[in-house]
CSV table of C-alpha atoms in Angstrom, one decimal:
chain,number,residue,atom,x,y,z
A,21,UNK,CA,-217.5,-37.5,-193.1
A,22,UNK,CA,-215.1,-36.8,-190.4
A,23,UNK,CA,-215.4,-39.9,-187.6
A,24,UNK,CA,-215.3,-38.5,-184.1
A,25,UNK,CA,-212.4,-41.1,-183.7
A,26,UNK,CA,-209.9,-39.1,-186.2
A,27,UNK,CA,-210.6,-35.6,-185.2
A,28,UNK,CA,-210.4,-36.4,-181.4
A,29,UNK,CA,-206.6,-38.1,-182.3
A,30,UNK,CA,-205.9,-35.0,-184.3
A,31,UNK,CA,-207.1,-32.6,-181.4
A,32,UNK,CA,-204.7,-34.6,-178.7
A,33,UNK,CA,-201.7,-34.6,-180.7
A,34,UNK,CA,-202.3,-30.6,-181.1
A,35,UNK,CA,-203.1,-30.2,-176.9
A,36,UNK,CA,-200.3,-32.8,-176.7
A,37,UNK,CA,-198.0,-30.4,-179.0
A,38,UNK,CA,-198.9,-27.2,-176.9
A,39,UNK,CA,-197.8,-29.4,-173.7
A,40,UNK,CA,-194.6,-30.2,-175.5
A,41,UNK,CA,-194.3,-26.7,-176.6
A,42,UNK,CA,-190.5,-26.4,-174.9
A,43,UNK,CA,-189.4,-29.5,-176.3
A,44,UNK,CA,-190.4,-28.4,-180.0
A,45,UNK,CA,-189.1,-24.9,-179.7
A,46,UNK,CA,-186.1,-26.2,-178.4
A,47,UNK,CA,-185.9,-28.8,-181.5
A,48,UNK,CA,-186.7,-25.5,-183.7
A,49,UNK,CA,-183.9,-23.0,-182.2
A,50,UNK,CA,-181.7,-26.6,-182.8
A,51,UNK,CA,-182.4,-26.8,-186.4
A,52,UNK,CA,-181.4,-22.6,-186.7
A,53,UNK,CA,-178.4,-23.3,-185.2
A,54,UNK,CA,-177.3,-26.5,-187.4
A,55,UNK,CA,-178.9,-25.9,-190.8
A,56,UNK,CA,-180.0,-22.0,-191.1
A,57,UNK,CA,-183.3,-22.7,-191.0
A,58,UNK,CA,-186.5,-21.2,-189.5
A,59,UNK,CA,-190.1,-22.8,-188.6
A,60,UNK,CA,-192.6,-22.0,-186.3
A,61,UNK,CA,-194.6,-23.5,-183.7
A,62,UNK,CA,-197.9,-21.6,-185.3
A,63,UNK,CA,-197.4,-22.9,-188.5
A,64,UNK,CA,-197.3,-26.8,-187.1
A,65,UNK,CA,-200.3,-26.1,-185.2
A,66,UNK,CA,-202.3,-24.7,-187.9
A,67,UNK,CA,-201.2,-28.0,-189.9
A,68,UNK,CA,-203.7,-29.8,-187.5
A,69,UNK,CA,-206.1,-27.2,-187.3
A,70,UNK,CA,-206.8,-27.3,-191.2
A,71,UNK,CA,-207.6,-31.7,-191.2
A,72,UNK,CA,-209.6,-31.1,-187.8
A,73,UNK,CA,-212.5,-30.1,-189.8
A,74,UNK,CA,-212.1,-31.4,-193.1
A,75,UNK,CA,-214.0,-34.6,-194.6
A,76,UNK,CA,-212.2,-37.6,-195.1
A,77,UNK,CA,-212.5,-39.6,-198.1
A,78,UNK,CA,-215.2,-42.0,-197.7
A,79,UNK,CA,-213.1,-45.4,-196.5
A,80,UNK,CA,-215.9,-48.5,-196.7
A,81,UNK,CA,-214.5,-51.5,-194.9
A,82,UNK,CA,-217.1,-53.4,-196.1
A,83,UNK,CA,-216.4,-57.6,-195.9
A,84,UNK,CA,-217.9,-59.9,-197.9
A,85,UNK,CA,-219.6,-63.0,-196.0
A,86,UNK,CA,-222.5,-65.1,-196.2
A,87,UNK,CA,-224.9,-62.2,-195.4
A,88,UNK,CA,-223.8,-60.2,-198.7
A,89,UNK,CA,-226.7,-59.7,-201.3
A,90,UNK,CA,-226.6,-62.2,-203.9
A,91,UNK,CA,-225.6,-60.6,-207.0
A,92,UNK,CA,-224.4,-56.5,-206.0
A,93,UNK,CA,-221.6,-55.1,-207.3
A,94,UNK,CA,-219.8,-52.4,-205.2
A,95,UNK,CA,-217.3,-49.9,-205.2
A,96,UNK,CA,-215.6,-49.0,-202.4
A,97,UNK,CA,-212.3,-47.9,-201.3
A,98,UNK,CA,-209.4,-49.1,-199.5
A,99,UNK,CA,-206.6,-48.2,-197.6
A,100,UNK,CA,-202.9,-49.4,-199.3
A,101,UNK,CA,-201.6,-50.9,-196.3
A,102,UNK,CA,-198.2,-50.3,-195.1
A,103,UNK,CA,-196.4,-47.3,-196.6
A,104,UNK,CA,-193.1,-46.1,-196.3
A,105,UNK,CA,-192.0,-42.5,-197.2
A,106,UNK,CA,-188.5,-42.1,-198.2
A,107,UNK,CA,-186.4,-38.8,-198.6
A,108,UNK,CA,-188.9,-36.3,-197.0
A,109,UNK,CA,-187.4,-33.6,-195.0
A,110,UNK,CA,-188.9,-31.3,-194.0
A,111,UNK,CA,-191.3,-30.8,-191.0
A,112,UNK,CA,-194.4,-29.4,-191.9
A,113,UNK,CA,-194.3,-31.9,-194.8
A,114,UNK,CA,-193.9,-35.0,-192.6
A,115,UNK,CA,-196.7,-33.9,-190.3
A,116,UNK,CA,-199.2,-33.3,-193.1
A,117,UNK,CA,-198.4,-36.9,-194.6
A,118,UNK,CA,-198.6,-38.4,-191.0
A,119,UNK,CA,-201.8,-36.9,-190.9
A,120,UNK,CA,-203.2,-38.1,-193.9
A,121,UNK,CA,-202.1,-41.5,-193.4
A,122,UNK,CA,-204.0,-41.5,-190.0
A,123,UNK,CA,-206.9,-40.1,-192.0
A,124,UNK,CA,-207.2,-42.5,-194.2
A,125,UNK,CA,-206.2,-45.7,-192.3
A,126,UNK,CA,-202.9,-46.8,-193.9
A,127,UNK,CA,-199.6,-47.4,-191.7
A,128,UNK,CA,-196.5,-45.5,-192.7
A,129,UNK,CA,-192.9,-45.0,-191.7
A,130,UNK,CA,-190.5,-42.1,-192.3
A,131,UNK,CA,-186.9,-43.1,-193.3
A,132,UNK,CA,-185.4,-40.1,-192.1
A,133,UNK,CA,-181.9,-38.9,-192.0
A,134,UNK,CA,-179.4,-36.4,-189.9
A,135,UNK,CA,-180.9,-33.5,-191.8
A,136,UNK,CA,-183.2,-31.9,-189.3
A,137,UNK,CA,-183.5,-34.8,-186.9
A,138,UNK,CA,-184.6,-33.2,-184.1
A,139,UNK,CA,-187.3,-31.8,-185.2
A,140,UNK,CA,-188.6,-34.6,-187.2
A,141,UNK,CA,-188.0,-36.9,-184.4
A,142,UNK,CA,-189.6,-34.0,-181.9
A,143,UNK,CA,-192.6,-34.3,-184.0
A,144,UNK,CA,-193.2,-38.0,-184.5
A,145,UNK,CA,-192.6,-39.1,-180.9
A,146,UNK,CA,-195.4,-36.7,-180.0
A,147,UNK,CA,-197.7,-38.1,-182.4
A,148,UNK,CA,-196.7,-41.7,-181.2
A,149,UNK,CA,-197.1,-41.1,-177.6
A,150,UNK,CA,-200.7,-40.0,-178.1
A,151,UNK,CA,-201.5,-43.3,-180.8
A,152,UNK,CA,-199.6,-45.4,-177.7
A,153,UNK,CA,-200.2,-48.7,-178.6
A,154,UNK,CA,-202.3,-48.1,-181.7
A,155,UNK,CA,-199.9,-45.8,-183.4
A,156,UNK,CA,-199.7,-46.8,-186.7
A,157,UNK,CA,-196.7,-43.9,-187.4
A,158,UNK,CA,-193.5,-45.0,-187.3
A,159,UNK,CA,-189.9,-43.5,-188.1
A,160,UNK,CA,-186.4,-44.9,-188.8
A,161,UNK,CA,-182.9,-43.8,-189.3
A,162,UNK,CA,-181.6,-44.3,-192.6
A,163,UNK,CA,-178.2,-43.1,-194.5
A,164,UNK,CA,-178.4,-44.9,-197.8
A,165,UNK,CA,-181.0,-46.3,-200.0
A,166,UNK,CA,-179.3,-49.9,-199.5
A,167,UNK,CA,-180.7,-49.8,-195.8
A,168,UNK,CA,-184.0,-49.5,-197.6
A,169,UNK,CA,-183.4,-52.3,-200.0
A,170,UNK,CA,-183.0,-54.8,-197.5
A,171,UNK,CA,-186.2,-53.9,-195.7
A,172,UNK,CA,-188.3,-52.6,-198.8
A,173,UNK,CA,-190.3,-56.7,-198.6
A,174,UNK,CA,-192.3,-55.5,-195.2
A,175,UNK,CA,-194.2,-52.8,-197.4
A,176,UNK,CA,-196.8,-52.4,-199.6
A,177,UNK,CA,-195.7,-48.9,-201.0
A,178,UNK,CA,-192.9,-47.1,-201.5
A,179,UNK,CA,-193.4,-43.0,-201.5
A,180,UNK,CA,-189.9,-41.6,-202.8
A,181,UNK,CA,-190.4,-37.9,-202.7
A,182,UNK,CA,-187.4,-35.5,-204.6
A,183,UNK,CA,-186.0,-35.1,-207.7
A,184,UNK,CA,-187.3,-37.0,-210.9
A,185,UNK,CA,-183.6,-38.2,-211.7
A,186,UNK,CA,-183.0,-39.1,-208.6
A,187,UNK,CA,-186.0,-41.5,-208.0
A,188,UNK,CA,-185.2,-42.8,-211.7
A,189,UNK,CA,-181.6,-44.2,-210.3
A,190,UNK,CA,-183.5,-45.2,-206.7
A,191,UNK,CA,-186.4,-47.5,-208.2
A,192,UNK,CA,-183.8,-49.3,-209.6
A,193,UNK,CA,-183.1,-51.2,-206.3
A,194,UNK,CA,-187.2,-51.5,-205.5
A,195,UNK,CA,-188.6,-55.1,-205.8
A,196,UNK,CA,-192.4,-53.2,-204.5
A,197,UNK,CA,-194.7,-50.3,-205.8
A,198,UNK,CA,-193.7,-46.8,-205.8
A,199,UNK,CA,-194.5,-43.3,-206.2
A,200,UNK,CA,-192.7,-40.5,-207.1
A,201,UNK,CA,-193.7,-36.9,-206.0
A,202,UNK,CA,-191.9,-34.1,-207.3
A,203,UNK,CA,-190.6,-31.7,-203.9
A,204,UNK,CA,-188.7,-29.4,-202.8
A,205,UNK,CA,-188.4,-28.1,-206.2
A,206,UNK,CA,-190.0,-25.0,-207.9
A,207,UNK,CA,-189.6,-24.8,-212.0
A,208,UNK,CA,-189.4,-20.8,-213.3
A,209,UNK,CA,-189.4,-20.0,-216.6
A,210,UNK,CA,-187.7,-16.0,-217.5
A,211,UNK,CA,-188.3,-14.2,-220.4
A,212,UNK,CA,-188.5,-11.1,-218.6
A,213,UNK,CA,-185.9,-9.6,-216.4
A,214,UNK,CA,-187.9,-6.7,-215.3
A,215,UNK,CA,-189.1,-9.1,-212.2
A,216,UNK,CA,-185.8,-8.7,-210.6
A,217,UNK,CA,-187.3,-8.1,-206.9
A,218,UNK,CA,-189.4,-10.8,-207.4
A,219,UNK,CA,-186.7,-13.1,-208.5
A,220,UNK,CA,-184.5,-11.9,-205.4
A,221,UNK,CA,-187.8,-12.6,-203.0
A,222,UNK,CA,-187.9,-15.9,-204.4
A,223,UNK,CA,-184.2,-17.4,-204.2
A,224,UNK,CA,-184.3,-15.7,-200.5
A,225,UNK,CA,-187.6,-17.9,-199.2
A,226,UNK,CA,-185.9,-20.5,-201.1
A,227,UNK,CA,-182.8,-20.5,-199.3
A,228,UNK,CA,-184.0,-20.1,-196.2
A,229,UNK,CA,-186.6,-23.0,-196.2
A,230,UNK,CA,-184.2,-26.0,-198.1
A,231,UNK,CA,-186.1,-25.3,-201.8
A,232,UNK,CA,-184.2,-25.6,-205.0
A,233,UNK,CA,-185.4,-23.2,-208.0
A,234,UNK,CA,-184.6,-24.2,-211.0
A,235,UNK,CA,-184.4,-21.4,-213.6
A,236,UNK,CA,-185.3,-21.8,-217.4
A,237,UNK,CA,-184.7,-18.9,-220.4
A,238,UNK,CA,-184.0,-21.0,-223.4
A,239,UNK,CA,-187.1,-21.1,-226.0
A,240,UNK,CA,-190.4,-21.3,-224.0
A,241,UNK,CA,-191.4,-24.8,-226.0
A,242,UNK,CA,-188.3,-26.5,-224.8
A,243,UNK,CA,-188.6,-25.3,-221.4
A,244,UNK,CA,-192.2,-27.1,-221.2
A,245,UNK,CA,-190.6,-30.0,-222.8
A,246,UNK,CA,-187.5,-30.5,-220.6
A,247,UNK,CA,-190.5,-29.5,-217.1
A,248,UNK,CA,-192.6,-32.0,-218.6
A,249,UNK,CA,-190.0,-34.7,-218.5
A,250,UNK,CA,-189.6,-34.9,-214.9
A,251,UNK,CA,-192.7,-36.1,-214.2
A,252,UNK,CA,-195.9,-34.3,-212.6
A,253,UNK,CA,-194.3,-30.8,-210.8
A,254,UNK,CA,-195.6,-29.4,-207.6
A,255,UNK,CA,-194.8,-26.0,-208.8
A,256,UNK,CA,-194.2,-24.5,-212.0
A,257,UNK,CA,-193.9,-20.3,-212.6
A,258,UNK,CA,-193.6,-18.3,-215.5
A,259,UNK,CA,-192.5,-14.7,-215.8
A,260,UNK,CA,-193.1,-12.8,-219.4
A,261,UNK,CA,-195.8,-9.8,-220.1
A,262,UNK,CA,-196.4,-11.8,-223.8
A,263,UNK,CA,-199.6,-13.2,-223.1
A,264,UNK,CA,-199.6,-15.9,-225.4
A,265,UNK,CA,-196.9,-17.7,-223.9
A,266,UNK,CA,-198.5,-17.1,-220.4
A,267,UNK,CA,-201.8,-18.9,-222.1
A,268,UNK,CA,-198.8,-21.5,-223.6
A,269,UNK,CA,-197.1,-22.5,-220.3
A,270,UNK,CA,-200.2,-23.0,-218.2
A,271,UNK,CA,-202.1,-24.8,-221.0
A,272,UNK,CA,-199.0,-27.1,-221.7
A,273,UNK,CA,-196.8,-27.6,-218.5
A,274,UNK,CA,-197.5,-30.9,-215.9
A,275,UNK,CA,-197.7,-29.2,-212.5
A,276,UNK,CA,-200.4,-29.0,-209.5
A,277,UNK,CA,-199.5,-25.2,-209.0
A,278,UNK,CA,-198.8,-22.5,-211.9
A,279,UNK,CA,-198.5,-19.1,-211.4
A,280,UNK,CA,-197.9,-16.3,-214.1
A,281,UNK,CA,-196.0,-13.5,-212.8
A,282,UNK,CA,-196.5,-13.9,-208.8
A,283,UNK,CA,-194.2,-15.5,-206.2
A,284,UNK,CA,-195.6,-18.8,-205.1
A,285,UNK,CA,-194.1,-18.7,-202.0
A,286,UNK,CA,-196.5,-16.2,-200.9
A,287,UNK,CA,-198.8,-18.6,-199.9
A,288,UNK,CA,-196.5,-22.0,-200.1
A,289,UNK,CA,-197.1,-25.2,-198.3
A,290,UNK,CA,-196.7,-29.1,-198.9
A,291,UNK,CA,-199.9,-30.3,-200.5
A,292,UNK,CA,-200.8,-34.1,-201.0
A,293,UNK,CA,-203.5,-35.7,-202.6
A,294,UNK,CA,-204.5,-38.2,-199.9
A,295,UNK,CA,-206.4,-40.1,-202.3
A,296,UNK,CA,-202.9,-41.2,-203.8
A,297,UNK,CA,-202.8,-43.4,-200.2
A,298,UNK,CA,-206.1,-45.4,-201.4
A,299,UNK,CA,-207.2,-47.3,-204.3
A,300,UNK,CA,-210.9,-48.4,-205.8
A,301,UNK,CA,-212.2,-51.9,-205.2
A,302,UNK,CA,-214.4,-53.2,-207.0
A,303,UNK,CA,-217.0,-56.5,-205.1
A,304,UNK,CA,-219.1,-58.3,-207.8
A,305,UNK,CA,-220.9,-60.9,-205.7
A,306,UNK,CA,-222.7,-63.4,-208.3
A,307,UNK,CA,-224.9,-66.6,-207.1
């Protein structure tokens, strides 16, 4: 369940946010002006509002002493430990994983770079400044991946989030765990051009909020083949009116999100699987 702890955090960074609500629109109208792109005060807010009263997974921080029953054997589950998140950028994305790591106990920092810094840094300060001395958030300035290297030892985890090919030539550096997630990126596959207004919605939602969309109209099995090689996708789309390669690509294609002849940005937003920040532990206690 929810500890009263987590969700009273959660409901001061928001009050905290509407205090600060100059400062972030300010940060916002910034961002327009530098990199063309538009995001909202309501859409941060209702971020918070929708882990404010959501379960958490079920964290045990059980130890094991001289009062532990002779001969149990339990399961629990445990936070990683100190994360960092590299290549992020974008707001609502950072917020949501800052939120889950508070949720589920784990310490992370954001590498962040010039692209939309004043919104990041907007965001995190606020979320520092109501964690004081407990925050357990932290953000740094980065311009290469060699800054990284030399600091990678003080982590337990590595988060690289982007594209697959790009993460491929990054973990190359990495002497610690890491994860890739696929963003940023939406995969459609065309066999139909008749979805013209829908392409034309998509590239302009794409444009405007930093998304790349790659296109695919080469034989439907080697699409799935060549989607399938990068990895698990956040977002994968198919256009065609032959229903047996709809029933194809969704049986077939690696991705969290498929749609069949719909825009996915009607109702986009950065998801994460929080139960990628914890693993299973298992306690055999024996006499």
């Amino acid at each position: 369940m929810l500890t009263n702890s987590i969700n009273m955090k959660l409901q001061q960074i928001k009050q905290e946010m509407i205090k600060q609500k100059k400062v972030i629109l300010r940060a916002i109208e910034i961002e327009k002006e530098e990199w063309g792109y538009t995001f909202h005060l309501e859409d941060i807010l209702s971020i918070i509002d929708s882990y404010t009263e959501k379960e958490v997974s079920d964290l045990d921080n059980i130890r094991v002493d001289e009062t532990s029953n002779i001969n149990s054997h339990l399961q629990v589950l445990k936070e990683i430990g100190n994360i960092a998140v590299i290549h992020l950028n974008h707001p609502y994305a950072i917020l949501t994983m800052a939120i889950l790591a508070l949720r589920t106990h784990n310490q992370i920092t954001f590498y962040i770079t010039d692209t939309l810094l004043a919104i990041h840094t907007v965001l995190l300060d606020i979320i520092q400044k109501v964690l004081q001395k407990d925050s357990s958030i932290h953000y740094e300035k980065i311009t290469t991946d060699e800054e990284f290297y030399k600091k990678q030892n003080v982590f337990d985890y590595v988060i690289y989030f982007g594209n697959f090919y790009e993460y491929l030539q990054f973990s190359k550096g990495l002497k610690i765990l890491s994860m890739f997630e696929n963003f940023n990126e939406v995969y459609v596959y065309v066999d139909d051009k008749s979805f013209k207004k829908e392409f034309l919605a998509i590239d302009r939602y794409a444009y405007d909020n930093q998304i790349d969309v790659i296109y695919y109209t080469e034989q439907l099995e080697q699409a799935i083949q060549d989607m399938n090689q990068l990895g698990m996708l956040k977002t994968a789309v198919i256009y065609t009116k032959d229903k047996e390669k709809a029933k194809l690509f969704l049986n077939c294609v690696k991705s969290e999100a498929i749609y069949v002849n719909q825009n996915p940005f009607y109702h986009y937003q950065f998801t994460f699987d929080e139960r990628k920040l914890l693993y299973k532990k298992k306690l055999m206690i024996c006499s």
